[in-house]
mmCIF file of C-alpha atoms and ligand atoms in Angstrom:
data_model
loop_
_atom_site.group_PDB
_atom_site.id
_atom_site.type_symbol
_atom_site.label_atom_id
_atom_site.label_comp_id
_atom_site.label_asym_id
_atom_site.label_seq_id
_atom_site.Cartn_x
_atom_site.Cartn_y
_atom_site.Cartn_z
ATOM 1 C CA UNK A 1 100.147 119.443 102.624
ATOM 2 C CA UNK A 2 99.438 116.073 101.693
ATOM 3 C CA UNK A 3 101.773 114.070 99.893
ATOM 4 C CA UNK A 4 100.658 111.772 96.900
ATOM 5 C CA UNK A 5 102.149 108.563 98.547
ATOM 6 C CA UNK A 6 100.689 106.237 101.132
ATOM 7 C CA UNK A 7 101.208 102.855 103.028
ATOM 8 C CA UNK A 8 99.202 99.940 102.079
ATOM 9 C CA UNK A 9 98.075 97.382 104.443
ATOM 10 C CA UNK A 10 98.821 94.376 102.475
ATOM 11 C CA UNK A 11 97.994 90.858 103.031
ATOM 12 C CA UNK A 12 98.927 89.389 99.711
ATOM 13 C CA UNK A 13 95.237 88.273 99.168
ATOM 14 C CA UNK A 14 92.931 89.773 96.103
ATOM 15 C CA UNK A 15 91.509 92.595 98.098
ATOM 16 C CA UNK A 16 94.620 94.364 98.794
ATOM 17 C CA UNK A 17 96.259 93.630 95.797
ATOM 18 C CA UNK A 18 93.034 95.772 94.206
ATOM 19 C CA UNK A 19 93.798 98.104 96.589
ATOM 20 C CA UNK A 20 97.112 99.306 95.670
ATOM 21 C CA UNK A 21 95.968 99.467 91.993
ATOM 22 C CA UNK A 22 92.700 101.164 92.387
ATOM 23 C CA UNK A 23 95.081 103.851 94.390
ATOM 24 C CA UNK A 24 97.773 104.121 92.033
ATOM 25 C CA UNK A 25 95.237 104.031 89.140
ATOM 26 C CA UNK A 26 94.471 107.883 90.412
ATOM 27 C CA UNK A 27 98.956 108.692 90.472
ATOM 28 C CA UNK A 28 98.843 107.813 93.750
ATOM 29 C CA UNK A 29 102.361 106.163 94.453
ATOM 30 C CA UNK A 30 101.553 103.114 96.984
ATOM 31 C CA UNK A 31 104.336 101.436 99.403
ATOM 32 C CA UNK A 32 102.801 97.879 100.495
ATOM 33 C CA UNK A 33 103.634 96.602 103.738
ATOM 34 C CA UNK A 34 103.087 92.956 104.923
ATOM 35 C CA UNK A 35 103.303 92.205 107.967
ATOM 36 C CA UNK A 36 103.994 88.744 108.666
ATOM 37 C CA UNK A 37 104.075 86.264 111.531
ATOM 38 C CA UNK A 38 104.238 82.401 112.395
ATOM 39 C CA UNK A 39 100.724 82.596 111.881
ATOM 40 C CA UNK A 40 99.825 84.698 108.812
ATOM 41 C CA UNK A 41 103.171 84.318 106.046
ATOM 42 C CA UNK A 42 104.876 81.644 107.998
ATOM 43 C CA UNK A 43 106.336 81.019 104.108
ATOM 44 C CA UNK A 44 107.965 84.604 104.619
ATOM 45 C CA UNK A 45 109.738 83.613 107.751
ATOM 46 C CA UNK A 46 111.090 80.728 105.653
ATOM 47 C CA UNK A 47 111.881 82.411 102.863
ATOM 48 C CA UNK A 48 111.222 86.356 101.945
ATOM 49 C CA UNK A 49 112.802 87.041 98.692
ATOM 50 C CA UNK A 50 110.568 83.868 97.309
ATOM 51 C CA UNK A 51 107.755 85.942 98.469
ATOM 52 C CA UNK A 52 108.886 88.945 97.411
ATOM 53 C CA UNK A 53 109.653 88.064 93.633
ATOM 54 C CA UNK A 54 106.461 86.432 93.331
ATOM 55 C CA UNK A 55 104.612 89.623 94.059
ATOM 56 C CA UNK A 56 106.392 92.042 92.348
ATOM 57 C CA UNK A 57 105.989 89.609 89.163
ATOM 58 C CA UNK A 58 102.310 88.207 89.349
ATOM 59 C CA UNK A 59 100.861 91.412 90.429
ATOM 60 C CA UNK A 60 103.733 94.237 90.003
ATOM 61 C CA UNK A 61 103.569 94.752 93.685
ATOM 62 C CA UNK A 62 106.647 96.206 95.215
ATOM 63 C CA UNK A 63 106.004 94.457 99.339
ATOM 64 C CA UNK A 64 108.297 95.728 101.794
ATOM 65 C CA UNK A 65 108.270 92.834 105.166
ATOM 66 C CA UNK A 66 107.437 93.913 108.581
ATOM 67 C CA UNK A 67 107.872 91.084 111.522
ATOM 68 C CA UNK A 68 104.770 91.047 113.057
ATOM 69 C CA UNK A 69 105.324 88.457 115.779
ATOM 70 C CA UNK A 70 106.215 90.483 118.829
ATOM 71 C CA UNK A 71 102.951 92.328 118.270
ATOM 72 C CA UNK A 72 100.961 89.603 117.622
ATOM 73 C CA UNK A 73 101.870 87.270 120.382
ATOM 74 C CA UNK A 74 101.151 90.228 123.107
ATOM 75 C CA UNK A 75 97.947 91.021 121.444
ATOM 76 C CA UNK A 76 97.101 87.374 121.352
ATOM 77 C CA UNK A 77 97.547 87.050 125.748
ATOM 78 C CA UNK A 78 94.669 89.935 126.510
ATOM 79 C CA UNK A 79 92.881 91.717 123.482
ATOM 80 C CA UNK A 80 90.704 94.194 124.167
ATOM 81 C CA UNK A 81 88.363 93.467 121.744
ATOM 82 C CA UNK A 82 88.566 89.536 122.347
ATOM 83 C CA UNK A 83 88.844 86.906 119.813
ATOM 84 C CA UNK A 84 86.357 85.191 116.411
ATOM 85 C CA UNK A 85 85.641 81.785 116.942
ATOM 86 C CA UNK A 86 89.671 80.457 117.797
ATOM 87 C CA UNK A 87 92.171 82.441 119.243
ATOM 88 C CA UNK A 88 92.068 85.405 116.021
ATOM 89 C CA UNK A 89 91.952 88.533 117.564
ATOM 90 C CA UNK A 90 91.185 89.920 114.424
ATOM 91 C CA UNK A 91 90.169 93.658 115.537
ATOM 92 C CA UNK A 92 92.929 94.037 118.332
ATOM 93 C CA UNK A 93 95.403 92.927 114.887
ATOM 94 C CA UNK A 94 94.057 95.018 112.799
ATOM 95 C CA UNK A 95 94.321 97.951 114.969
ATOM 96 C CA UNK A 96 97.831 96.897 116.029
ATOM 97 C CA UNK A 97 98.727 96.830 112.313
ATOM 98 C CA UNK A 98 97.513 100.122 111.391
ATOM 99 C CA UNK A 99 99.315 101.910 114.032
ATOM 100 C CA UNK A 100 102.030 99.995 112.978
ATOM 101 C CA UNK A 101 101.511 101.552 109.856
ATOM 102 C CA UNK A 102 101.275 104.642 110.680
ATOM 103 C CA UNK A 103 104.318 104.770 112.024
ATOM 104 C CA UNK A 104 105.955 104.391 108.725
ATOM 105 C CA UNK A 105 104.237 107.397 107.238
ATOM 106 C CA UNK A 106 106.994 109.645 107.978
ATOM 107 C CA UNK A 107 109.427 107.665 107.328
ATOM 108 C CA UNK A 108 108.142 106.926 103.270
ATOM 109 C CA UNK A 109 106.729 110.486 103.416
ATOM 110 C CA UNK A 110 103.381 109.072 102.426
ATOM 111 C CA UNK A 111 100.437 111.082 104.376
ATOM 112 C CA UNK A 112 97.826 108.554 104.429
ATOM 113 C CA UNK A 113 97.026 104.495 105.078
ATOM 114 C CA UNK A 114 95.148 101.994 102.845
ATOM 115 C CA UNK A 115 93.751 98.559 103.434
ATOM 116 C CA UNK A 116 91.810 96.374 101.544
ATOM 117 C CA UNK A 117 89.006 95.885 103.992
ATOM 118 C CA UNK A 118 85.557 95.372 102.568
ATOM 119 C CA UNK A 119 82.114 96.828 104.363
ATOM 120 C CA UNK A 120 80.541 93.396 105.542
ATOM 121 C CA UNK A 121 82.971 91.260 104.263
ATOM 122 C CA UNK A 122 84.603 89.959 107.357
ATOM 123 C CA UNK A 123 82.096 88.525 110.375
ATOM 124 C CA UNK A 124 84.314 90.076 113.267
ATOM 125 C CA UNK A 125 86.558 92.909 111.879
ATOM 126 C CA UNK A 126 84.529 93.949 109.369
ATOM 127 C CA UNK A 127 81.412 95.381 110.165
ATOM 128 C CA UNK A 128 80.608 99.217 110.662
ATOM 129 C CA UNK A 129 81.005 99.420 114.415
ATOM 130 C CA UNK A 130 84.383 97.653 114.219
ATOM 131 C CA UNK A 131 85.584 99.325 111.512
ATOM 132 C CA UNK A 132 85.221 102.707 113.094
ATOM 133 C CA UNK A 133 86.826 101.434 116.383
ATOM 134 C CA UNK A 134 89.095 100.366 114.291
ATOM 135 C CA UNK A 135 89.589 103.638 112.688
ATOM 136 C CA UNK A 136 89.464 105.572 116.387
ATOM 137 C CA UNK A 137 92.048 103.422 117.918
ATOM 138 C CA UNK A 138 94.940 103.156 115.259
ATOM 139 C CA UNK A 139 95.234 106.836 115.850
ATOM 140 C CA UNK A 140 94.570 107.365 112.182
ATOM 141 C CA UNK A 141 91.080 108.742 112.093
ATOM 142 C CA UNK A 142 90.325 110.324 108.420
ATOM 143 C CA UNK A 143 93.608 109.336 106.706
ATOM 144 C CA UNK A 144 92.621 105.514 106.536
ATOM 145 C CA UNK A 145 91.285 105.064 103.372
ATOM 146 C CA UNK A 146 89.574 101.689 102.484
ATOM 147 C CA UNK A 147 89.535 102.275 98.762
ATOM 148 C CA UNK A 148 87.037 99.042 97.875
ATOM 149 C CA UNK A 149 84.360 100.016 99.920
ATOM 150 C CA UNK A 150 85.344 104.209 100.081
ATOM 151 C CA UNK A 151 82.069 105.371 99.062
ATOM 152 C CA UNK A 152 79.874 103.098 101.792
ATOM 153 C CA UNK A 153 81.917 104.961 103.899
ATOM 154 C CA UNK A 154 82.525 109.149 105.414
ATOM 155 C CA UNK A 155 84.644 110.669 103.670
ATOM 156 C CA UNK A 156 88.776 110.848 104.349
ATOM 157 C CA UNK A 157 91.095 113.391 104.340
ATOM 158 C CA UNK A 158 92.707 112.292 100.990
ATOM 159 C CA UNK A 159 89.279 112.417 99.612
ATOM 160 C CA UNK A 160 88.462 115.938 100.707
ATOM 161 C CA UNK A 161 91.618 117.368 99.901
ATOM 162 C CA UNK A 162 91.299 116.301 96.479
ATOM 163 C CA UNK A 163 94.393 113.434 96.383
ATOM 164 C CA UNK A 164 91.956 110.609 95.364
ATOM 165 C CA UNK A 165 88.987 110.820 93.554
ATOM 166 C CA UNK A 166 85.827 109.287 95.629
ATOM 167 C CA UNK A 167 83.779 108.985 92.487
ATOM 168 C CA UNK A 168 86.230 106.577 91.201
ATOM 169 C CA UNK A 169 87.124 104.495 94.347
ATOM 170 C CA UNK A 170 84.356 101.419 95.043
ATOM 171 C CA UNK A 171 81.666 101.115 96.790
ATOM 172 C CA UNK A 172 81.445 96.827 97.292
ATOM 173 C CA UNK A 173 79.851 95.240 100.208
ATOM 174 C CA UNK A 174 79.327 91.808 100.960
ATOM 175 C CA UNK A 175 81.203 88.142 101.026
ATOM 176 C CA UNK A 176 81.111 87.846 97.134
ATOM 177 C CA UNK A 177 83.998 87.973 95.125
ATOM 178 C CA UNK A 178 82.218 88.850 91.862
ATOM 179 C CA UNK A 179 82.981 92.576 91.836
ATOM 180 C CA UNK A 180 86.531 91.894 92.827
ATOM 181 C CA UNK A 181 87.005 89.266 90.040
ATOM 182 C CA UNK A 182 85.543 92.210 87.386
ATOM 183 C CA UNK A 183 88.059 94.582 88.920
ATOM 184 C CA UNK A 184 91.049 91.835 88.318
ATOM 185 C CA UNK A 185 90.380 91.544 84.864
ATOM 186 C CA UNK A 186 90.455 95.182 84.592
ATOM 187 C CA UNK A 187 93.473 95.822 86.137
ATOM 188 C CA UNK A 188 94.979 92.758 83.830
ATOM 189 C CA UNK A 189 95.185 90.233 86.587
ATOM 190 C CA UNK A 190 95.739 86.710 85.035
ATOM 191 C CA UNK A 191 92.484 84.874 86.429
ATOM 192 C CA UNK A 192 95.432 81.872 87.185
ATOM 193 C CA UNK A 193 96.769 84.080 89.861
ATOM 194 C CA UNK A 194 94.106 85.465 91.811
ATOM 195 C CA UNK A 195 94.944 84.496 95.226
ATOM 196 C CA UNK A 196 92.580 82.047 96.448
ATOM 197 C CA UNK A 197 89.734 83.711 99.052
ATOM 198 C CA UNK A 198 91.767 84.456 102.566
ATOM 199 C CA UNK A 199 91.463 82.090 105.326
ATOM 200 C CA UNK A 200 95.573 81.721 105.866
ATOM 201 C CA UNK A 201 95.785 82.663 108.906
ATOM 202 C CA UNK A 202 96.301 79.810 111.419
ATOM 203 C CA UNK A 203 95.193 81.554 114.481
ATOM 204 C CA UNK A 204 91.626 80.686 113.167
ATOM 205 C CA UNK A 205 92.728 77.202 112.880
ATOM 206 C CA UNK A 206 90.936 75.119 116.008
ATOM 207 C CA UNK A 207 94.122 72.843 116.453
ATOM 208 C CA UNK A 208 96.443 75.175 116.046
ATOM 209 C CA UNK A 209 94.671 77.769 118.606
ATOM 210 C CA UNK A 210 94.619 74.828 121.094
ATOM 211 C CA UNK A 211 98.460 75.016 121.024
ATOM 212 C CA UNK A 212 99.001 78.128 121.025
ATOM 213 C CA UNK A 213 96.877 78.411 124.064
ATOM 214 C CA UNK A 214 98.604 75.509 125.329
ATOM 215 C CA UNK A 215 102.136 77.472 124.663
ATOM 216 C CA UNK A 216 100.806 81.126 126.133
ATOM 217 C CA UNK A 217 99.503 78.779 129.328
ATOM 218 C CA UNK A 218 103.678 77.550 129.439
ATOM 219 C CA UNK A 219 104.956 80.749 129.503
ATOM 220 C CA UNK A 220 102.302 82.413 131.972
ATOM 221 C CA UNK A 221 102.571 85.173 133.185
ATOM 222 C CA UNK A 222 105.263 85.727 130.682
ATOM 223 C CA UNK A 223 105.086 85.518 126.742
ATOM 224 C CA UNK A 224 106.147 82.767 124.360
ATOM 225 C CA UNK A 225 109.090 83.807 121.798
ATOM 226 C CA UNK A 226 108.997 83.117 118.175
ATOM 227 C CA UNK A 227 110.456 80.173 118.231
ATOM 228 C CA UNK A 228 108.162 78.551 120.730
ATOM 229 C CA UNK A 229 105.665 79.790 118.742
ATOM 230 C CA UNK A 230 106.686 78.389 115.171
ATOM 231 C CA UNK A 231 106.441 74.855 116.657
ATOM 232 C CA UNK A 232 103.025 75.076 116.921
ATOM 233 C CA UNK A 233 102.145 75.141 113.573
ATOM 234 C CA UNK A 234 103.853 72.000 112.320
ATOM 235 C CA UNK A 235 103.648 68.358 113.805
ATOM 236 C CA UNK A 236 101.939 66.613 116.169
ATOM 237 C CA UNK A 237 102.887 68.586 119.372
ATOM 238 C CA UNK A 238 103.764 66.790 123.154
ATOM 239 C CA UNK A 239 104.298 68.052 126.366
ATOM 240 C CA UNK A 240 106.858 65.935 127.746
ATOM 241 C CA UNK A 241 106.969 68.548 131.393
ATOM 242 C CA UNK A 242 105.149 71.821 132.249
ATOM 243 C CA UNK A 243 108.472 73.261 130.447
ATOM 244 C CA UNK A 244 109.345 71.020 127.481
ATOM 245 C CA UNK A 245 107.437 70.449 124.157
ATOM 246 C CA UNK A 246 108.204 68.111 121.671
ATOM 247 C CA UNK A 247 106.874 68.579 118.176
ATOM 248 C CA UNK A 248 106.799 65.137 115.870
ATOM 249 C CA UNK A 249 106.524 65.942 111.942
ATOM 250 C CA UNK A 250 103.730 63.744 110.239
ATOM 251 C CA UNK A 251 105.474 63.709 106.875
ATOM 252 C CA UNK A 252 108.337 64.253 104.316
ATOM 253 C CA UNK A 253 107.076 67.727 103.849
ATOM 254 C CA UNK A 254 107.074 68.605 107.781
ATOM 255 C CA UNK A 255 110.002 66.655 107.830
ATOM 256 C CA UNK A 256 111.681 69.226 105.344
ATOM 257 C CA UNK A 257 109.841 72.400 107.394
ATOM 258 C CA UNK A 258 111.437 70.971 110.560
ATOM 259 C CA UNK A 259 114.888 70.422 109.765
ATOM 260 C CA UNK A 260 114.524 74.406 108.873
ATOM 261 C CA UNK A 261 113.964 75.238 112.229
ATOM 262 C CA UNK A 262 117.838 75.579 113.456
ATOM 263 C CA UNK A 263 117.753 77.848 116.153
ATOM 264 C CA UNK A 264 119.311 77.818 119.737
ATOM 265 C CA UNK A 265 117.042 75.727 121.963
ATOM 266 C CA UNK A 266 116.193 73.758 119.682
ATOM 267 C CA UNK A 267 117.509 69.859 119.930
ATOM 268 C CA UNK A 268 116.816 67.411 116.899
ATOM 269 C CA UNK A 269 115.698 63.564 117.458
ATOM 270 C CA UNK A 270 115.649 61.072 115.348
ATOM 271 C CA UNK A 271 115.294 57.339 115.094
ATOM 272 C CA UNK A 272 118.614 55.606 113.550
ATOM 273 C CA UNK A 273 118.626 53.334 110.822
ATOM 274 C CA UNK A 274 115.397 52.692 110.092
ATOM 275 C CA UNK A 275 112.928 55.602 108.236
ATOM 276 C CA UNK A 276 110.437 57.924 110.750
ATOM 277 C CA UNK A 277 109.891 61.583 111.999
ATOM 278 C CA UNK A 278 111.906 63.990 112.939
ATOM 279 C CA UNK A 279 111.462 65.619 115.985
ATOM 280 C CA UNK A 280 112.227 69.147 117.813
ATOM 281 C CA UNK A 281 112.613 69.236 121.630
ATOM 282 C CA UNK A 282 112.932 72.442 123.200
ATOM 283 C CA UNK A 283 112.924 73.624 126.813
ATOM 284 C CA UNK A 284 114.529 71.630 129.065
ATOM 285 C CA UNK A 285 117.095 69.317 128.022
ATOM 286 C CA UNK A 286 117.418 66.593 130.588
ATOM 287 C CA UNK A 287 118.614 63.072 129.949
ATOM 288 C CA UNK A 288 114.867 61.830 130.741
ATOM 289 C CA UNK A 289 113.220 63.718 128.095
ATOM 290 C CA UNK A 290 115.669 62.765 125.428
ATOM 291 C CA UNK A 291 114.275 59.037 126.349
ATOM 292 C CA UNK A 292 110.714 60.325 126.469
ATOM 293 C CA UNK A 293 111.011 62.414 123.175
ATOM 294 C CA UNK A 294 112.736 59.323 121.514
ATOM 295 C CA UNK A 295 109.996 56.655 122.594
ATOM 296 C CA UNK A 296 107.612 58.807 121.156
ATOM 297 C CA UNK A 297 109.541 59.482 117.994
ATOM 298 C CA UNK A 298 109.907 55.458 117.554
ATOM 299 C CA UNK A 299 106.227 55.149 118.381
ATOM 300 C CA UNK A 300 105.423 57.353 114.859
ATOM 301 C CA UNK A 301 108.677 56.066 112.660
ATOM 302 C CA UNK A 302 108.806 52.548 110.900
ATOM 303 C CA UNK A 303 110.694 50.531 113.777
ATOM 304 C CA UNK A 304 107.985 51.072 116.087
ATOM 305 C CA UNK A 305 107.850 48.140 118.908
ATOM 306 C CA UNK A 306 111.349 47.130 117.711
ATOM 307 C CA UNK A 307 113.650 47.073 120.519
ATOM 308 C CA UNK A 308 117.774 47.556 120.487
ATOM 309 C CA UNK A 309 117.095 50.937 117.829
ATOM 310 C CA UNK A 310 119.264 53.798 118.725
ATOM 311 C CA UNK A 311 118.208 57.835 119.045
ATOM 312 C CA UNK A 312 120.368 60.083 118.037
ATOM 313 C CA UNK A 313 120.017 63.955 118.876
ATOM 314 C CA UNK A 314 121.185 67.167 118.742
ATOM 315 C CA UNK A 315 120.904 71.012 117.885
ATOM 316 C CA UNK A 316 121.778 70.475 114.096
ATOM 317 C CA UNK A 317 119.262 68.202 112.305
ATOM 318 C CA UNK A 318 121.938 67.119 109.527
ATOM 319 C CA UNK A 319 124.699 66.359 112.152
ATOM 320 C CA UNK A 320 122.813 64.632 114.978
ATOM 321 C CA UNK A 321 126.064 63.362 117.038
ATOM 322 C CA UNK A 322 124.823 61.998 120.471
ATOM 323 C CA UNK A 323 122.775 58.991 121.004
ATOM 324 C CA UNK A 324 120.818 57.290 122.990
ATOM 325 C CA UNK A 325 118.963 53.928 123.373
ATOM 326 C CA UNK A 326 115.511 54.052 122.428
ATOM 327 C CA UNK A 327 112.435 52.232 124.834
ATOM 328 C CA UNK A 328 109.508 50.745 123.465
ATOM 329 C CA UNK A 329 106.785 52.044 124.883
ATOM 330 C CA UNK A 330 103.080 52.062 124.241
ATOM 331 C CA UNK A 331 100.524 54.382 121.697
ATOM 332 C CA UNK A 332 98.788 55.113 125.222
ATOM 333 C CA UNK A 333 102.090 56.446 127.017
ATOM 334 C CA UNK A 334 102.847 58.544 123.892
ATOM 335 C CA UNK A 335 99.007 59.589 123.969
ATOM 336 C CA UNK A 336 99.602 60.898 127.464
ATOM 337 C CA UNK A 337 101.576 64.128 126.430
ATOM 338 C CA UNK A 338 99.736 65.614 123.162
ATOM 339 C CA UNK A 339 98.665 68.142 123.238
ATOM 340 C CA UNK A 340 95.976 68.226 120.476
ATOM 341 C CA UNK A 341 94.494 64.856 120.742
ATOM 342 C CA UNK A 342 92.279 65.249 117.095
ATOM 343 C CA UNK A 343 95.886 65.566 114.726
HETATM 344 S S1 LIG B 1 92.697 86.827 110.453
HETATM 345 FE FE1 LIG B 1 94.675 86.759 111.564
HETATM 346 S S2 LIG B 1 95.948 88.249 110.488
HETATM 347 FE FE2 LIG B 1 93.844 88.695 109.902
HETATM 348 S S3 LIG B 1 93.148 90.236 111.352
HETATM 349 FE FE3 LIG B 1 92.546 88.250 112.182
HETATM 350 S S4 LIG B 1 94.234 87.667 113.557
HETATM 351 FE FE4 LIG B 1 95.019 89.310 112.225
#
């Protein structure tokens, strides 16, 4: 028997927020799951309860956090389905999602899955075909429901068995927004908060792909960890050897991301007594790249070509208690070891 409870597939954009309410608008009772990584709800890793207030009171959405990030980065070194135009591999996620989802069926006694997903909305992941291998390899077959688009599409399991009404679930196809901006107001969105159209996730970002290829290259034929992986998305990014990045912030705001980023491997640089970046090395530690990682971190800081400043360094960024001198070196030496030449 079929249970009147399901998972959700949530992304915190407009289409799955509609989702859960279209669903729960028939008494289904709808448990949202995001699933977050470096790359899509980087703000979650830094913070969840901040993310979890502000759904629960702009939309009413109860979101239960799932750590994507082991998936994701194995799905990111071969998908089967390859990638969109950077290194997304948006159906090889999706799929790894939804059977990540269905694994929590049982354990929220919920008997089906919903997403979000809109017929033709989405150039990769989106279109029939995909969305039917999509359905076939999650494992789910006719108990995912896509409630937007439901009646462009065969009829489900929840449908047929009388749990959800098709006649009242939608039928919208397309890029516009227009019918999900009528169903907002209807379900009393405030037209303040509608989340702006998706395009948050940084794997379709062409300088952040670049590292992250850059980073899955490093670790070949093994896989980067999460922390290798978060320093791609902040900073200017250096390879100071084939094992040791260095990641420069660009600003006070990086500069506040970075000094976040406590974690074991993880050594702080920064310039002394005058104001500049701070900096993450991680890999290995060796007297030579502390010089290298503070000649670049002079290079981008206020004392740069100033000679006699000190580095200091270390694994906490508020305590930085060992120090070295810093060389003045050239924009063309620094140059030498990025990594994404256009930031
Ligand atoms: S855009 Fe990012 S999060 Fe969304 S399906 Fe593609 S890879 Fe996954």
């Amino acid at each position: 028997m079929l249970t009147r409870r399901c998972i959700a597939l949530y992304s915190g954009g407009l289409d799955s927020i509609l989702a859960v309410k279209m669903i729960e608008e028939q008494g289904v009772e709808a448990i949202p799951i995001k699933f977050y990584s470096p790359f899509f709800g980087f703000e979650i890793i830094q913070d969840q309860q901040t993310y979890i207030q502000y759904h629960e009171s702009a939309f009413g959405i109860n979101v239960r956090l799932v750590d994507f990030t082991q998936d994701i980065i194995e799905i990111i070194k071969s998908p089967k389905h390859g990638y969109g135009k950077q290194l997304n591999p948006c159906i090889d996620c999706k799929i790894g999602m939804l059977k990540k989802a269905g694994h929590f069926l049982e354990t929220y006694g919920a008997s089906f899955v919903i997403t979000g997903e809109v017929l033709g909305q989405r150039p990769m992941s989106q279109r029939k075909e995909p969305m039917n291998s999509i359905i076939k390899e999650s494992g789910l077959k006719d108990i995912l429901l896509r409630p937007l688009c439901a009646r462009q599409l065969k009829e489900t399991l929840p449908e047929r068995m009388g749990i959800v009404n098709r006649e009242n679930l939608g039928d919208i196809v397309g890029r516009g927004r227009k019918d999900q901006i009528m169903l907002a107001g209807k379900y009393g969105i405030d037209k303040e908060l509608i989340p702006t159209p998706a395009g948050g996730c940084l794997l379709a970002d062409e300088h952040i792909s670049s590292k992250v290829r850059n980073a899955s290259d490093r670790f070949h034929p093994g896989l980067p960890g999460k922390d290798d992986l978060i320093l791609d998305i902040v900073g200017r990014k250096f390879n100071l050897d084939e094992s040791t990045v260095l990641v420069v912030s660009r600003n006070d705001e990086e500069n506040d991301v970075l000094s976040t980023l406590i974690s074991p491997g993880n050594i702080f640089v920064k310039i002394a007594d005058v104001p500049g970046p701070l900096s993450i090395i991680r890999g290995v530690i060796t007297k030579e790249n502390i010089l290298k990682a503070a000649s670049i971190c002079m290079r981008y800081g206020k004392g740069r070509g100033l000679s006699g400043l000190k580095a200091l360094y270390g694994p906490d960024p508020y305590n930085l208690a060992d120090c070295v001198e810093s060389p003045v070196v050239t924009e063309e030496y620094c140059t030498t070891f990025q990594i994404d030449l256009h930031k």
